[in-house]
PDB file of C-alpha atoms in Angstrom:
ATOM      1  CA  UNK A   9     100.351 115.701 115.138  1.00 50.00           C
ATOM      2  CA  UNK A  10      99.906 111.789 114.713  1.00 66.00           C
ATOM      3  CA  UNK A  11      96.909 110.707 116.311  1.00 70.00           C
ATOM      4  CA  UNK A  12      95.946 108.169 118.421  1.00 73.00           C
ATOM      5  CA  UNK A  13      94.071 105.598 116.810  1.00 75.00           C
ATOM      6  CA  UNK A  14      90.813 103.250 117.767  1.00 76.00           C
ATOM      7  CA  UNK A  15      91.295 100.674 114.287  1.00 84.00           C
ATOM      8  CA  UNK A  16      91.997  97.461 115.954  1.00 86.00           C
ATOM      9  CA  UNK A  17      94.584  96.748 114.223  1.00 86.00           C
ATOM     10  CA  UNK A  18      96.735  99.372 114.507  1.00 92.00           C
ATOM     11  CA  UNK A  19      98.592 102.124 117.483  1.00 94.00           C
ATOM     12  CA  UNK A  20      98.290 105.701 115.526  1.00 95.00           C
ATOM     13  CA  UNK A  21      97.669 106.942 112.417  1.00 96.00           C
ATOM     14  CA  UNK A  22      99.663 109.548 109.892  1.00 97.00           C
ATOM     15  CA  UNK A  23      97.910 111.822 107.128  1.00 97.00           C
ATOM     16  CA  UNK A  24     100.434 113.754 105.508  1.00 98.00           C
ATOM     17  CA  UNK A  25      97.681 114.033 102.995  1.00 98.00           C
ATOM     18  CA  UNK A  26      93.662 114.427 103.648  1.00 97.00           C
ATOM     19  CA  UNK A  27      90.995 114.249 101.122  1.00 97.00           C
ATOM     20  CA  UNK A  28      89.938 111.535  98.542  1.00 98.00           C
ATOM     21  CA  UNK A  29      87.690 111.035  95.899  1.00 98.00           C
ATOM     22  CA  UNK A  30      85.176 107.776  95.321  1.00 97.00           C
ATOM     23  CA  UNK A  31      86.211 104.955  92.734  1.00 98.00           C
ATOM     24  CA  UNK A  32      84.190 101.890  93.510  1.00 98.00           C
ATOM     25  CA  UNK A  33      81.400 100.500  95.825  1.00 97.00           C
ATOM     26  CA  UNK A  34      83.438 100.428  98.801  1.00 97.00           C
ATOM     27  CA  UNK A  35      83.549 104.332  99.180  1.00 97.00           C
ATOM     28  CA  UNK A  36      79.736 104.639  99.038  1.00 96.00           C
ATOM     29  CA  UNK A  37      79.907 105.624 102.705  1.00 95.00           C
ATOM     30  CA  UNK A  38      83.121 106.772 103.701  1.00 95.00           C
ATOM     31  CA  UNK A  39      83.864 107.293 106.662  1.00 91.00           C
ATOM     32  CA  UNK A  40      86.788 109.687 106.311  1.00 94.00           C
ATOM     33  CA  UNK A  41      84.558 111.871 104.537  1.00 94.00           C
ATOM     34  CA  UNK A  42      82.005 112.498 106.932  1.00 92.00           C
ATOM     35  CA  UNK A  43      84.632 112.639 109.150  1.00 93.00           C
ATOM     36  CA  UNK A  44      86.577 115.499 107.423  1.00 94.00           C
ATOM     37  CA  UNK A  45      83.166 117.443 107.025  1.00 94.00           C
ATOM     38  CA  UNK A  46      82.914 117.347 110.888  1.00 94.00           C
ATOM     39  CA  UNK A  47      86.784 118.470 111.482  1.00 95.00           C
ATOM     40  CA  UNK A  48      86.328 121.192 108.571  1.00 95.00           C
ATOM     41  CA  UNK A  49      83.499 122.693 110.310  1.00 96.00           C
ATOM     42  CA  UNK A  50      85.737 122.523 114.080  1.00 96.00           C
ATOM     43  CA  UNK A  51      88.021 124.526 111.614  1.00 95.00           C
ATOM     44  CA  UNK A  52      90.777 121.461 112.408  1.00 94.00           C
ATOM     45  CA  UNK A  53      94.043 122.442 110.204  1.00 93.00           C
ATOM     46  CA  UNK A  54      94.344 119.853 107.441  1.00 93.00           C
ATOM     47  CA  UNK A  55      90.921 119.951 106.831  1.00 95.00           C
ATOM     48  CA  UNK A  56      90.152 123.648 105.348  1.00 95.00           C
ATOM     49  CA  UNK A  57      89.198 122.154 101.975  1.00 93.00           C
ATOM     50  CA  UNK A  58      86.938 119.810 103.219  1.00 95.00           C
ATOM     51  CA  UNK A  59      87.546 116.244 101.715  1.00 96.00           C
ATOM     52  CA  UNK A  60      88.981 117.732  98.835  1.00 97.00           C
ATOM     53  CA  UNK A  61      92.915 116.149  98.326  1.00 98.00           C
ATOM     54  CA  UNK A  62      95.224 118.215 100.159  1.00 97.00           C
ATOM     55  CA  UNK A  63      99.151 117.467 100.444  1.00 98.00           C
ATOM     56  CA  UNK A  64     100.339 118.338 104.112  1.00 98.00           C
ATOM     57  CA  UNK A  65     104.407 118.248 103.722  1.00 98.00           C
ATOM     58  CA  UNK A  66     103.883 119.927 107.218  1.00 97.00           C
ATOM     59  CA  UNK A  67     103.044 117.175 108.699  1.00 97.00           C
ATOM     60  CA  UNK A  68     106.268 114.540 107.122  1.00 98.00           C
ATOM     61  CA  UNK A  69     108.565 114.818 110.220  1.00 97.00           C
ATOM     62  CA  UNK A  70     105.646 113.861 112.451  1.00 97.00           C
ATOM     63  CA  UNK A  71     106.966 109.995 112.695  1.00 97.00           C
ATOM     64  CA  UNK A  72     110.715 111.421 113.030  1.00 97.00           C
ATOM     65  CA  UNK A  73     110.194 113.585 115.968  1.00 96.00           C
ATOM     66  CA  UNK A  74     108.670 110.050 117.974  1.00 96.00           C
ATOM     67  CA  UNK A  75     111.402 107.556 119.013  1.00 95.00           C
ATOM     68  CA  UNK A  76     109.075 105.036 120.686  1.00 96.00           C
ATOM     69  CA  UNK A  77     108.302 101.992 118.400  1.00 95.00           C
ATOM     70  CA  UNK A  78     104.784 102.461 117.111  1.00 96.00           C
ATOM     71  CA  UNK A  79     102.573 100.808 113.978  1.00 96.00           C
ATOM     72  CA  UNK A  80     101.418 104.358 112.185  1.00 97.00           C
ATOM     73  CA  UNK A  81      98.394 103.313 109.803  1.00 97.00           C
ATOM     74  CA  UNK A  82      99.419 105.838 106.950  1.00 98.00           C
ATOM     75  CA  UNK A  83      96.266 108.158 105.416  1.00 96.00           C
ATOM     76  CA  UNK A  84      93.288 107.272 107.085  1.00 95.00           C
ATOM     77  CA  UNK A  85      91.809 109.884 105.795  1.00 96.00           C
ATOM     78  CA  UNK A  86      93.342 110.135 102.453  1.00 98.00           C
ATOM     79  CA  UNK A  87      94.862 107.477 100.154  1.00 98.00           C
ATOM     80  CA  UNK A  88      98.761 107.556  99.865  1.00 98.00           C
ATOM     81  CA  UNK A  89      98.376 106.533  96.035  1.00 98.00           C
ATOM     82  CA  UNK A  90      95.745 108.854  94.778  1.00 98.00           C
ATOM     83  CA  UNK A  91      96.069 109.771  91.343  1.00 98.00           C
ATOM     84  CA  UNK A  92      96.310 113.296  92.343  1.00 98.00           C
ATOM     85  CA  UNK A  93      99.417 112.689  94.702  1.00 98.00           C
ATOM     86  CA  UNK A  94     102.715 113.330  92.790  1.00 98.00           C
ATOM     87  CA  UNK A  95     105.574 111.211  92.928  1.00 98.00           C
ATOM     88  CA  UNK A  96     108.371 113.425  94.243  1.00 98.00           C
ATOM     89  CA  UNK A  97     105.673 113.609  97.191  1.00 98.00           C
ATOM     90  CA  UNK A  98     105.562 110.166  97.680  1.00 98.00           C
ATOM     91  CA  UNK A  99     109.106 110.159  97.711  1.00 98.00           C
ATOM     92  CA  UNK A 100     109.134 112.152 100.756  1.00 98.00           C
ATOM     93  CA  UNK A 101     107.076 109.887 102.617  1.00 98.00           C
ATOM     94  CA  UNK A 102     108.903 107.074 102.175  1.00 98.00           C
ATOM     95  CA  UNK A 103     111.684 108.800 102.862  1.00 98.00           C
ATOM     96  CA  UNK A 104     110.369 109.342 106.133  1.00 98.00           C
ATOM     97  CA  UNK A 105     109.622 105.820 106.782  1.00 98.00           C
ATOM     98  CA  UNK A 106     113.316 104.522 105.493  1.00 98.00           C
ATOM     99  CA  UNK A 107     114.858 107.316 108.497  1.00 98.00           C
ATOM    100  CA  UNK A 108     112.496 105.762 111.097  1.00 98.00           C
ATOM    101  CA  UNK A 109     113.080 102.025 110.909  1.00 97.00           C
ATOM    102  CA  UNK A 110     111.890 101.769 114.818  1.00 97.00           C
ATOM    103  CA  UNK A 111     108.256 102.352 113.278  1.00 97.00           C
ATOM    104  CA  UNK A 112     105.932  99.785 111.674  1.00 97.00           C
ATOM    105  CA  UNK A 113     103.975 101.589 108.393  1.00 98.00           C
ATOM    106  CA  UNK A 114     100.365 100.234 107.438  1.00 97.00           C
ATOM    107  CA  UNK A 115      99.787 101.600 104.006  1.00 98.00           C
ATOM    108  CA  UNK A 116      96.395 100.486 102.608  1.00 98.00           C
ATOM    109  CA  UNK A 117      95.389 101.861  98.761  1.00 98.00           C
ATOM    110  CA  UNK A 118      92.515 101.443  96.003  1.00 98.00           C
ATOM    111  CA  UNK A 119      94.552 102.537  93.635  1.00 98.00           C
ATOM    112  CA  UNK A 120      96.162  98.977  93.357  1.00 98.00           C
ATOM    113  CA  UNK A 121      97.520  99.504  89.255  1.00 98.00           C
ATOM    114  CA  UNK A 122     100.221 102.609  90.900  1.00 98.00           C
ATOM    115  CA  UNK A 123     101.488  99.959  93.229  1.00 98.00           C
ATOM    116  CA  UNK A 124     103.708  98.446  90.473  1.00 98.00           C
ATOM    117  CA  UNK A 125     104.270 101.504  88.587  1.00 98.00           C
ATOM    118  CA  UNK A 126     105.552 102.972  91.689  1.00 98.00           C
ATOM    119  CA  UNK A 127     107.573 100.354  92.933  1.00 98.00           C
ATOM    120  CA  UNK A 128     109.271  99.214  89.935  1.00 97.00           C
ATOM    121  CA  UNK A 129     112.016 101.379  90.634  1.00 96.00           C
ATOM    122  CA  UNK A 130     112.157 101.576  93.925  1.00 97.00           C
ATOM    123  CA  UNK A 131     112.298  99.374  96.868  1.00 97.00           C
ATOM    124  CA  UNK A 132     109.343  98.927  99.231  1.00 98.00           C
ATOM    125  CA  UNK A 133     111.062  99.890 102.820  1.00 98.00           C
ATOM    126  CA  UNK A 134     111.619  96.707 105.108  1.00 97.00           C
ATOM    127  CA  UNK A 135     109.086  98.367 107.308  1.00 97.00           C
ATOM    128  CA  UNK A 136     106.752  98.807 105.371  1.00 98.00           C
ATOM    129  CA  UNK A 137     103.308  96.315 105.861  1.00 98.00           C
ATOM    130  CA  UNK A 138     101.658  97.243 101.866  1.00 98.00           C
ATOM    131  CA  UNK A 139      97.179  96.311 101.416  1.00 98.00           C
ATOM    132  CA  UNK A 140      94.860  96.915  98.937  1.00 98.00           C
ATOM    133  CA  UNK A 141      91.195  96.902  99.870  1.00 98.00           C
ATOM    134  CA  UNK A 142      88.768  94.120  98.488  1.00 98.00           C
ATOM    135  CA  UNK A 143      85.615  94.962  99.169  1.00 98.00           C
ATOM    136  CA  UNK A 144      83.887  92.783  95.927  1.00 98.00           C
ATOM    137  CA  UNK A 145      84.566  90.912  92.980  1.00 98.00           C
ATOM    138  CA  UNK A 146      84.894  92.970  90.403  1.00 98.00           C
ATOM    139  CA  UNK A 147      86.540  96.689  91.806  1.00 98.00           C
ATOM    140  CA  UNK A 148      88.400  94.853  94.770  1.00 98.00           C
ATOM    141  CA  UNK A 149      89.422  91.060  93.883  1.00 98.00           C
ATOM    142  CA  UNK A 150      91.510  92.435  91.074  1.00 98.00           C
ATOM    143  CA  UNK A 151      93.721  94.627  93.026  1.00 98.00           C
ATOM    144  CA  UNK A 152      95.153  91.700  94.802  1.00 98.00           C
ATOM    145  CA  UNK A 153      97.267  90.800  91.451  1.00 98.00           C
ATOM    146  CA  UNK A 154      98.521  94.373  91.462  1.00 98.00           C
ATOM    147  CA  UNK A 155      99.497  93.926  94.841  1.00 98.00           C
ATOM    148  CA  UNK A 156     101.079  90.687  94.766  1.00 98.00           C
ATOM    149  CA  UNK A 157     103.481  92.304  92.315  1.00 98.00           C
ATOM    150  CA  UNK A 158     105.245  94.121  94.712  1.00 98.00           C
ATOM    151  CA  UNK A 159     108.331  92.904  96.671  1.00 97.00           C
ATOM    152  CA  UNK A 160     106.762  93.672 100.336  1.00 98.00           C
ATOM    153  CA  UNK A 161     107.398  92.097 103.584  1.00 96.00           C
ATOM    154  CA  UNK A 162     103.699  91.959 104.496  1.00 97.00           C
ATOM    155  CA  UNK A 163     101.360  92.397 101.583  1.00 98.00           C
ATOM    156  CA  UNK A 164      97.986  92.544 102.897  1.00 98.00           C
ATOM    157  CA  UNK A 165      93.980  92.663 102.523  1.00 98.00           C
ATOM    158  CA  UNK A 166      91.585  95.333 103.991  1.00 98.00           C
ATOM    159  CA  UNK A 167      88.033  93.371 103.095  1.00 98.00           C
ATOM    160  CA  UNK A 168      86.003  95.996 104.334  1.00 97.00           C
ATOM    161  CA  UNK A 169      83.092  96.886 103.725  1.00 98.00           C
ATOM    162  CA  UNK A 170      82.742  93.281 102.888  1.00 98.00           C
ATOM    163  CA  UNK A 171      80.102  93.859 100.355  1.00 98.00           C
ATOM    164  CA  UNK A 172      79.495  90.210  98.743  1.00 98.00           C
ATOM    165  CA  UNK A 173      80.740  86.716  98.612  1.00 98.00           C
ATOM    166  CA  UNK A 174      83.751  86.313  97.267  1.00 98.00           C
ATOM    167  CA  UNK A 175      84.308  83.468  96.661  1.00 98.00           C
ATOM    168  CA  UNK A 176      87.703  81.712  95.789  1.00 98.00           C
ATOM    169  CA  UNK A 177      90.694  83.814  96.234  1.00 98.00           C
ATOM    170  CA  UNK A 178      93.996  83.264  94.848  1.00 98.00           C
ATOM    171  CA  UNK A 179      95.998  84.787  98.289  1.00 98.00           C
ATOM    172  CA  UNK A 180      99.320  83.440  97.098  1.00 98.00           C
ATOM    173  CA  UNK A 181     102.230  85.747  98.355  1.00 97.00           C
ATOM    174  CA  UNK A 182      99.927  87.504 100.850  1.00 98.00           C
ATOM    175  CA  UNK A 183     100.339  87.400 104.561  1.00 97.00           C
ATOM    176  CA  UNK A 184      97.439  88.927 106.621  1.00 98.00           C
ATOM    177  CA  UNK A 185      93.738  89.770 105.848  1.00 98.00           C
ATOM    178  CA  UNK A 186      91.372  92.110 107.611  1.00 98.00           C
ATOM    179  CA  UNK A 187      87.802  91.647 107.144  1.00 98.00           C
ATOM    180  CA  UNK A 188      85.347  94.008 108.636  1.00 98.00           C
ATOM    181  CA  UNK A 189      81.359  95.021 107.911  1.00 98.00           C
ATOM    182  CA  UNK A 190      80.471  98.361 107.751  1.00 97.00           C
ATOM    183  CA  UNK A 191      79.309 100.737 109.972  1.00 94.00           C
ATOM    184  CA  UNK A 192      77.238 103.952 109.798  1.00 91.00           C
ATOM    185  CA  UNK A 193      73.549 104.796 109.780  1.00 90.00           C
ATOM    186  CA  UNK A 194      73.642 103.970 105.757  1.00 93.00           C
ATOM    187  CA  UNK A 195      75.462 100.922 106.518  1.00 96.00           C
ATOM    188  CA  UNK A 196      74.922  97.705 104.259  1.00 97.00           C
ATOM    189  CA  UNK A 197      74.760  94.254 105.589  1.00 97.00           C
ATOM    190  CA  UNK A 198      77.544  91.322 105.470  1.00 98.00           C
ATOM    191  CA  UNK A 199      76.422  87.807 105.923  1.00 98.00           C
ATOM    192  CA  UNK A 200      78.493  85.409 107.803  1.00 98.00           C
ATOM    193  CA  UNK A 201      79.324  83.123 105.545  1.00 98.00           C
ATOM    194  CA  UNK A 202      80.993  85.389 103.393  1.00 98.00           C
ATOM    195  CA  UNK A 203      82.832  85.769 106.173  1.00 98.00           C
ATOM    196  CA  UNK A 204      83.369  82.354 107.210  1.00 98.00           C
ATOM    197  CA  UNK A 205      84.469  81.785 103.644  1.00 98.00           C
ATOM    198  CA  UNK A 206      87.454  84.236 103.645  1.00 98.00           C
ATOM    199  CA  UNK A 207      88.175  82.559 107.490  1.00 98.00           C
ATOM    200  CA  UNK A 208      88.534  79.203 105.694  1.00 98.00           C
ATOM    201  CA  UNK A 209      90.420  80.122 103.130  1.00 98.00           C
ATOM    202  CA  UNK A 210      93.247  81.754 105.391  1.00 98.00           C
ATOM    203  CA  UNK A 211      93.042  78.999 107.918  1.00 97.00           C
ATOM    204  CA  UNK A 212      94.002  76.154 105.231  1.00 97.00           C
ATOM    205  CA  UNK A 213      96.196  78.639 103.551  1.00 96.00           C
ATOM    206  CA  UNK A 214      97.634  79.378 107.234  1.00 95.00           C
ATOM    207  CA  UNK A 215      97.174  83.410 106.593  1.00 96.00           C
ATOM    208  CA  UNK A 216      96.954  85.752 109.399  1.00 97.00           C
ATOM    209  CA  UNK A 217      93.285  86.340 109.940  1.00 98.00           C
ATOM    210  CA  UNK A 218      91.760  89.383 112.055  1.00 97.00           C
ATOM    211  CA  UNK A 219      88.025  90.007 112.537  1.00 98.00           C
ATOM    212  CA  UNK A 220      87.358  93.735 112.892  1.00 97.00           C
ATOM    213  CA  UNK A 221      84.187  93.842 113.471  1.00 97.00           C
ATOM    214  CA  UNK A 222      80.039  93.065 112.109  1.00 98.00           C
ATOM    215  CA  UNK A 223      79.596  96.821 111.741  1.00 97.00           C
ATOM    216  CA  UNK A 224      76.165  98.220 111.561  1.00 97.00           C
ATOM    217  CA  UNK A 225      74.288  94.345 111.054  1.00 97.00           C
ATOM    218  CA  UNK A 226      75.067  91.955 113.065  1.00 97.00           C
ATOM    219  CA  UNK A 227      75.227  88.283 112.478  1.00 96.00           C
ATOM    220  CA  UNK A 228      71.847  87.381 112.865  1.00 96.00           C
ATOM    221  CA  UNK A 229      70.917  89.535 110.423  1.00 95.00           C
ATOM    222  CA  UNK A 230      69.871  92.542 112.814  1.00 96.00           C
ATOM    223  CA  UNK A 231      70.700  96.192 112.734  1.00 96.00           C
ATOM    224  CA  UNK A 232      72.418  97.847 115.930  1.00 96.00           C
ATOM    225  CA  UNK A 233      74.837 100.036 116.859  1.00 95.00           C
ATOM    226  CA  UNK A 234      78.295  98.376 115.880  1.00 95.00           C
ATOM    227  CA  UNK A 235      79.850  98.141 119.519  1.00 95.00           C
ATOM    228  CA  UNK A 236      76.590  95.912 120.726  1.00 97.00           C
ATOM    229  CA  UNK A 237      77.166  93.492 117.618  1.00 97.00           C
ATOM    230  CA  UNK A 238      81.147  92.987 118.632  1.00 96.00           C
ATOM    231  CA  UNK A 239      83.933  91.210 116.219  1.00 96.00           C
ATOM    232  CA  UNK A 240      82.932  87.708 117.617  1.00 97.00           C
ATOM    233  CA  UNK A 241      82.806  85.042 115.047  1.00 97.00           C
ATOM    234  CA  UNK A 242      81.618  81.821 115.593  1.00 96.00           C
ATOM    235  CA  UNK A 243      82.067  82.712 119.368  1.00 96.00           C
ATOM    236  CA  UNK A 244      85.648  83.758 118.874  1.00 97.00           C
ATOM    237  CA  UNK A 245      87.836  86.765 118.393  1.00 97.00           C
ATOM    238  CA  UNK A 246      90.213  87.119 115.961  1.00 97.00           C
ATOM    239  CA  UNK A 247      93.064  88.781 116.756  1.00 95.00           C
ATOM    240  CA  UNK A 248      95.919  87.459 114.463  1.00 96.00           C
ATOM    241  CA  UNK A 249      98.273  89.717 112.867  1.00 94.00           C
ATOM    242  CA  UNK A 250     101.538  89.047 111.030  1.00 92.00           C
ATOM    243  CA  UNK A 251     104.843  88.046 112.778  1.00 73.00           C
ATOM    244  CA  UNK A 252     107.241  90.707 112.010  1.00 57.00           C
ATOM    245  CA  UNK A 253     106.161  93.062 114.458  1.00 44.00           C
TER     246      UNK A 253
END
């Protein structure tokens, strides 16, 4: 079944895939991975091949059989537009999400260049809130052109792990940006004013800004467990989000 989620910004999330492979500095430490290595060994179903790509069609009427309203973050633990995920299976999904209009669908990618491809010939669903994650300048900055090619509702950013200043961002046509450090014993640090610099940006731009959180480093420079670091910066939480919900 869905599952409950603890990302800030969202209610539940929906894998009706599992199982990824690494393209770019961001992945280093996924989390989804060790994750998958934890629910292979409890012998969860989904998770028999480990964090090898694995298509779950099972698991497609999971948003239809729940009437109540609810933002589903979609693959967690996979990523929707994987190379190795065909078409006709992507179909499905959004197929899925066109019958449940009552539900709110977070779909976040690093495969930015099949967001076009994809798309060109067929509508993003109203419902549908589309990211790309930007976690430098040269693997993540890039995918925000791919992304602003796409006729979305909410096009969004997932800067996390924010890995290095980056600097000035052309955000035209997006709507919400997530920036988060990351977490984990192997975890690398994020300085605040690369942080503060993103902040700016979508504060003059008036973007939708949300602060996830410092992760493993906090922002004096100091390693801790990520719930004794917070999400506060500059004393303040930020909580925004976009307005269709």
């Amino acid at each position: 079944m869905a599952t409950r989620s603890q990302i800030e910004w969202t209610e539940q999330t929906w894998n009706p895939t599992t199982g990824c492979t690494k393209i770019s500095p961001g992945c280093k430490h996924c989390y989804a991975e060790a994750m998958a290595g934890r629910l292979q060994a409890m012998k969860a179903h989904g998770y028999e091949n480990g964090f090898q790509l694995s298509l779950l069609p099972e698991r497609l009427v999971q948003p239809i059989r729940r009437k109540k309203p609810t933002i589903y973050f979609v693959n967690s633990m996979s990523d929707l537009f994987h190379e190795g995920i065909p078409d006709l299976y992507l179909d499905q999904v959004f197929s899925v999400i066109q019958q449940t209009p009552q539900h709110t669908y977070q779909i976040l990618t690093k495969r930015a260049e099949r967001l076009p491809e994809y798309f060109r010939s067929r509508p993003c669903p109203a419902n549908v809130w589309l990211g790309v994650s930007v976690e430098d300048q040269q693997y993540g900055v890039p995918r925000i052109d791919y992304l602003r090619q796409v006729d979305a509702n909410i096009r969004f950013l997932s800067v996390e792990p924010l890995l290095e200043d980056l600097g000035k961002l052309n955000l035209t046509g997006i709507h919400w940006v997530i920036v988060g450090g990351e977490s984990g014993s192997h975890a690398r640090p994020m300085k605040p004013e690369w942080v503060e610099n993103i902040q700016t940006q979508c504060e003059k731009q008036n973007l939708k800004f949300f602060f996830k959180q410092w992760g493993g480093w906090g922002a004096d420079g100091k390693k801790r467990p990520k719930k004794v670091n917070g999400r506060m910066l500059n004393g303040r939480v930020f909580n925004e989000m976009p307005l269709n919900l």
